[in-house]
PDB file of C-alpha atoms in Angstrom:
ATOM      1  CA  UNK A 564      50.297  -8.632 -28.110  1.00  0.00           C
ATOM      2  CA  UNK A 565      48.027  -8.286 -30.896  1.00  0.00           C
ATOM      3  CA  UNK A 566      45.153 -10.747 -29.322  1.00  0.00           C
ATOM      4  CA  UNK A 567      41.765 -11.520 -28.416  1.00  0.00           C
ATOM      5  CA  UNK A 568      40.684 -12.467 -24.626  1.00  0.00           C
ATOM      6  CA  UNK A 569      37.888 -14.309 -24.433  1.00  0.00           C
ATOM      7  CA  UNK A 570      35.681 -14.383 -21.055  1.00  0.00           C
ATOM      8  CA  UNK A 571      32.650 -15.130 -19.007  1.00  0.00           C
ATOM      9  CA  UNK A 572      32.560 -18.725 -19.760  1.00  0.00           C
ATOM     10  CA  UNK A 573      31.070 -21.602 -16.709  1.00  0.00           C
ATOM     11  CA  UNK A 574      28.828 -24.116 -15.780  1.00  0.00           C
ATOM     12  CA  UNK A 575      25.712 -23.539 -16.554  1.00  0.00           C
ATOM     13  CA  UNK A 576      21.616 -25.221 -16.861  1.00  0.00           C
ATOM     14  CA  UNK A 577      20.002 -26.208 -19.562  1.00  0.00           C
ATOM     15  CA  UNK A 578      17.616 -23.451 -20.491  1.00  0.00           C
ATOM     16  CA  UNK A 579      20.031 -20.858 -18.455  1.00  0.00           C
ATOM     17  CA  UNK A 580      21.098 -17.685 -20.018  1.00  0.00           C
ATOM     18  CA  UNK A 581      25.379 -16.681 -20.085  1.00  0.00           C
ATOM     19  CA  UNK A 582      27.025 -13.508 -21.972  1.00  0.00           C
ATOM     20  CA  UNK A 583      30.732 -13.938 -23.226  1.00  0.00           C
ATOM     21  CA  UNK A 584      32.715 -11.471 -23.338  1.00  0.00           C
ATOM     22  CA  UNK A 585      35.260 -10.620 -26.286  1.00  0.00           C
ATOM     23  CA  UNK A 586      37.906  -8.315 -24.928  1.00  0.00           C
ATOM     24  CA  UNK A 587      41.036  -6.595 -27.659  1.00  0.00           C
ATOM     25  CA  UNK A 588      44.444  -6.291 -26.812  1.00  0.00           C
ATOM     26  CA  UNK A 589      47.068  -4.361 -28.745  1.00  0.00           C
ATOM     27  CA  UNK A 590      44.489  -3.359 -31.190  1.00  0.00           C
ATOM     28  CA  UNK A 591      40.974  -1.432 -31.121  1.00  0.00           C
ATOM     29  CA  UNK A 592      38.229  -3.437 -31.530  1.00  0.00           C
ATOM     30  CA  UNK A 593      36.178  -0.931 -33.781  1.00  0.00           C
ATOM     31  CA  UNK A 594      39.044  -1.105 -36.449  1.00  0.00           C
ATOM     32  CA  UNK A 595      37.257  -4.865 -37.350  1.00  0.00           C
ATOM     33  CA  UNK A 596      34.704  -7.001 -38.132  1.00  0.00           C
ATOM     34  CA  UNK A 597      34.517 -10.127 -34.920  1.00  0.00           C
ATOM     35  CA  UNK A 598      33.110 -13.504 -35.326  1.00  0.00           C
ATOM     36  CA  UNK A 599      32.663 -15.931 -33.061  1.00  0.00           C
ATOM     37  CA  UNK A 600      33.229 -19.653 -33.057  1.00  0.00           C
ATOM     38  CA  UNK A 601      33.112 -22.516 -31.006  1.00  0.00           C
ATOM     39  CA  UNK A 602      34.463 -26.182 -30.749  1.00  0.00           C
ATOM     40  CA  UNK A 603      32.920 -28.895 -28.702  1.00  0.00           C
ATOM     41  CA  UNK A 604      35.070 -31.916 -27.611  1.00  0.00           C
ATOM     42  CA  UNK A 605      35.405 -34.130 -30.377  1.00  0.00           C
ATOM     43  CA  UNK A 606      34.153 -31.704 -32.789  1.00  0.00           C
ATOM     44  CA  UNK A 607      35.887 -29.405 -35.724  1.00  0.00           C
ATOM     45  CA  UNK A 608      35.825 -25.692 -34.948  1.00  0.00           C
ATOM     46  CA  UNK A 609      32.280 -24.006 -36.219  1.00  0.00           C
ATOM     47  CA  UNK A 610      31.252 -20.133 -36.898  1.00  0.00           C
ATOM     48  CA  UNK A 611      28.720 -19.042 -34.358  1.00  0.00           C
ATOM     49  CA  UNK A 612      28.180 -15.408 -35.208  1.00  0.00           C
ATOM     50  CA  UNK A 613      30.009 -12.013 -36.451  1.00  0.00           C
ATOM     51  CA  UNK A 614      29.370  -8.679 -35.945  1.00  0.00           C
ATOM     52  CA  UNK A 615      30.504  -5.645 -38.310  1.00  0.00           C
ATOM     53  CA  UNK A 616      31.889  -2.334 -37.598  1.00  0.00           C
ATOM     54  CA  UNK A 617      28.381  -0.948 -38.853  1.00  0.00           C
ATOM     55  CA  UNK A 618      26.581  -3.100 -36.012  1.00  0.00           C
ATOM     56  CA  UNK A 619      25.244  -5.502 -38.461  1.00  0.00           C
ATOM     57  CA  UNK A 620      25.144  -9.100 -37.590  1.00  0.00           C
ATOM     58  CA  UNK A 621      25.573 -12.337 -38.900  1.00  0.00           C
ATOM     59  CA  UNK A 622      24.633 -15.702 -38.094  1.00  0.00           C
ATOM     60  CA  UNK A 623      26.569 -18.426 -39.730  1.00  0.00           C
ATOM     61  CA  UNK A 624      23.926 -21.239 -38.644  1.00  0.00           C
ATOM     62  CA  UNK A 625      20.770 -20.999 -38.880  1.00  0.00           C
ATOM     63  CA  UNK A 626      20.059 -23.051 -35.907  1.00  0.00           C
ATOM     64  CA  UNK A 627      21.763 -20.424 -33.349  1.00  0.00           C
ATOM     65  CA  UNK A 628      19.703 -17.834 -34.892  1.00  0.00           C
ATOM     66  CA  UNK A 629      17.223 -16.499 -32.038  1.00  0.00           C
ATOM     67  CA  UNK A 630      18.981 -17.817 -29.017  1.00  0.00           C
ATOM     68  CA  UNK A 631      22.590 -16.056 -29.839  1.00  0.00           C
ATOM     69  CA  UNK A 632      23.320 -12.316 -29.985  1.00  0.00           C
ATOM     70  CA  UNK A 633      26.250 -10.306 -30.954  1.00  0.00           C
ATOM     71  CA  UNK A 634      26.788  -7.392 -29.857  1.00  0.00           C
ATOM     72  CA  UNK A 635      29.823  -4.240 -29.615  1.00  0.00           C
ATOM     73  CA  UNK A 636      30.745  -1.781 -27.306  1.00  0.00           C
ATOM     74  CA  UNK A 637      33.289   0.175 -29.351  1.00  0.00           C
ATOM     75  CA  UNK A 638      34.215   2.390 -25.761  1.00  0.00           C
ATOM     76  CA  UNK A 639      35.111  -0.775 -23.866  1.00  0.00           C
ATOM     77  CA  UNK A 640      36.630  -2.463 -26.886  1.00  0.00           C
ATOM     78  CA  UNK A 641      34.765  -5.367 -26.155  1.00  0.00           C
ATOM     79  CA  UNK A 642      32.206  -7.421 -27.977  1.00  0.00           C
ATOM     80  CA  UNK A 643      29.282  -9.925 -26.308  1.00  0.00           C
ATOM     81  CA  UNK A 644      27.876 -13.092 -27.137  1.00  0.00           C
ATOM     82  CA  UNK A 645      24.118 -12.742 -25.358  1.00  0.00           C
ATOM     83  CA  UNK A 646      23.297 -17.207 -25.459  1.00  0.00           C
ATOM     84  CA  UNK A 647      19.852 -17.753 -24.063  1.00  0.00           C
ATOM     85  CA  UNK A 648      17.824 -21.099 -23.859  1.00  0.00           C
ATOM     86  CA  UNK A 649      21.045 -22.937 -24.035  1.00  0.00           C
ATOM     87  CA  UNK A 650      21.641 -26.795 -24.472  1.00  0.00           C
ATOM     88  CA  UNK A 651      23.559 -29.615 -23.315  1.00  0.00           C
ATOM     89  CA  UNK A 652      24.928 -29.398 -27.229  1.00  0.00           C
ATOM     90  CA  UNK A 653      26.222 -25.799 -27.040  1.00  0.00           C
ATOM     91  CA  UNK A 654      28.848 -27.221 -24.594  1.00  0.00           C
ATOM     92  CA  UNK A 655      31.758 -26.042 -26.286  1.00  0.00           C
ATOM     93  CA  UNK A 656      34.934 -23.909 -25.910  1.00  0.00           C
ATOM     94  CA  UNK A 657      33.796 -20.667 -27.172  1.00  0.00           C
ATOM     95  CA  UNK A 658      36.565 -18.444 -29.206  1.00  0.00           C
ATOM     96  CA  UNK A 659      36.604 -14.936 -30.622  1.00  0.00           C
ATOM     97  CA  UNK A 660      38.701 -13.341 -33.643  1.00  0.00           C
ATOM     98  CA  UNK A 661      39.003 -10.452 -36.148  1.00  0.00           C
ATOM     99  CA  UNK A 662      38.886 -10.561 -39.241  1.00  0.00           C
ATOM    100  CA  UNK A 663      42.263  -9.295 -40.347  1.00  0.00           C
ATOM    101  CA  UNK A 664      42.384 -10.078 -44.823  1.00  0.00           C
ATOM    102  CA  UNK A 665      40.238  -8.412 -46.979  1.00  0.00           C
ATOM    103  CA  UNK A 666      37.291  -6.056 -45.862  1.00  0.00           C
ATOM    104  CA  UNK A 667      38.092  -6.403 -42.189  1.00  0.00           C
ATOM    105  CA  UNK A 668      35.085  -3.809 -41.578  1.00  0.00           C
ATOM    106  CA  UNK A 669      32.595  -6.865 -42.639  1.00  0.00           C
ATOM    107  CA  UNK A 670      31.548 -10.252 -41.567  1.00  0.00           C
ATOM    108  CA  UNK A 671      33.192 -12.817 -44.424  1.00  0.00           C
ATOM    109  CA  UNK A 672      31.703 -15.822 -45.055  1.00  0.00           C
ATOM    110  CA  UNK A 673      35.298 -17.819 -45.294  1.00  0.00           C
ATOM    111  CA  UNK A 674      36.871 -18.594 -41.544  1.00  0.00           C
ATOM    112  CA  UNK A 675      40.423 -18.129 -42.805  1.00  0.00           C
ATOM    113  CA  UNK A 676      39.831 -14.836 -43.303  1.00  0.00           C
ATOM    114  CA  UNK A 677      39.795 -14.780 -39.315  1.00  0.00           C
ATOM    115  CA  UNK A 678      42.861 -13.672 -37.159  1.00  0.00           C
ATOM    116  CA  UNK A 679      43.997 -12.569 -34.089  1.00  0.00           C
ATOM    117  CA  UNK A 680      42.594 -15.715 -32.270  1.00  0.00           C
ATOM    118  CA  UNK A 681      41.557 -15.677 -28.650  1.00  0.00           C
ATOM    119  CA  UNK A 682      42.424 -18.798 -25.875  1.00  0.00           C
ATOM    120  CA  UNK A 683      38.746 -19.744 -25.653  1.00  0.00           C
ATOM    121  CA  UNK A 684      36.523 -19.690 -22.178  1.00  0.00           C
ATOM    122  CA  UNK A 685      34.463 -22.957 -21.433  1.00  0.00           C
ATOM    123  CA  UNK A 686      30.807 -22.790 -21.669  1.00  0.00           C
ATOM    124  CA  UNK A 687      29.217 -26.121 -20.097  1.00  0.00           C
ATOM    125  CA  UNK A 688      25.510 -26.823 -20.265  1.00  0.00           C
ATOM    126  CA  UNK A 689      24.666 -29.719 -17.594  1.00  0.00           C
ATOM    127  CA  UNK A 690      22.125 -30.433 -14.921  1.00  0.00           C
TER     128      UNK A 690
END
């Protein structure tokens, strides 16, 4: 019940633009802090960005920084992942969760502070 549903996730070109979606269920999103992650096939699972309840974001690599955007819409209960410019290497299956131990209202820099996992939504990058 208490759960994350990720969305939004296709096939898309290189240099294409694609917004996630982050949806809450059982909970209110604007009780949390939200990160999000992704894993690419053969990969280990990596921090992509977080957002806190103040609106303040953070990127946890560099890299990412200026393509990805995080962003909340405490009325829908949803928050977005904005990817623009995006790359055959950002193929990945992109995940969301709250953090749910500590300050929950602020982005951690430790991913087992994370919870309430979401299924994932495939993002492809191809030509």
């Amino acid at each position: 019940q208490l759960q994350l549903v990720e969305s939004g996730g296709r096939l898309v070109q290189p240099g294409g633009s694609l917004r996630l979606s982050c949806s809450a269920s059982g909970f209110i999103v604007d009780n949390y802090a939200i990160g999000w992650f992704r894993q690419a096939p053969g990969k280990e699972r990596e921090g992509v960005s977080c957002i806190s309840l103040s609106g303040e974001s953070t990127h946890f690599a560099d890299s990412l920084k200026g393509r990805f955007t995080i962003s909340r819409d405490n009325a829908k209960n949803t928050v977005y992942l904005q990817m623009n410019s995006l790359k055959p290497e950002d193929t990945a299956v992109y995940l969301c969760a709250a953090v749910v131990a500590g300050r929950v209202d602020a982005c951690p820099a430790r991913v087992t502070l994370f919870g309430f996992w979401g299924q994932g939504t495939q993002v492809t990058v191809s030509s």
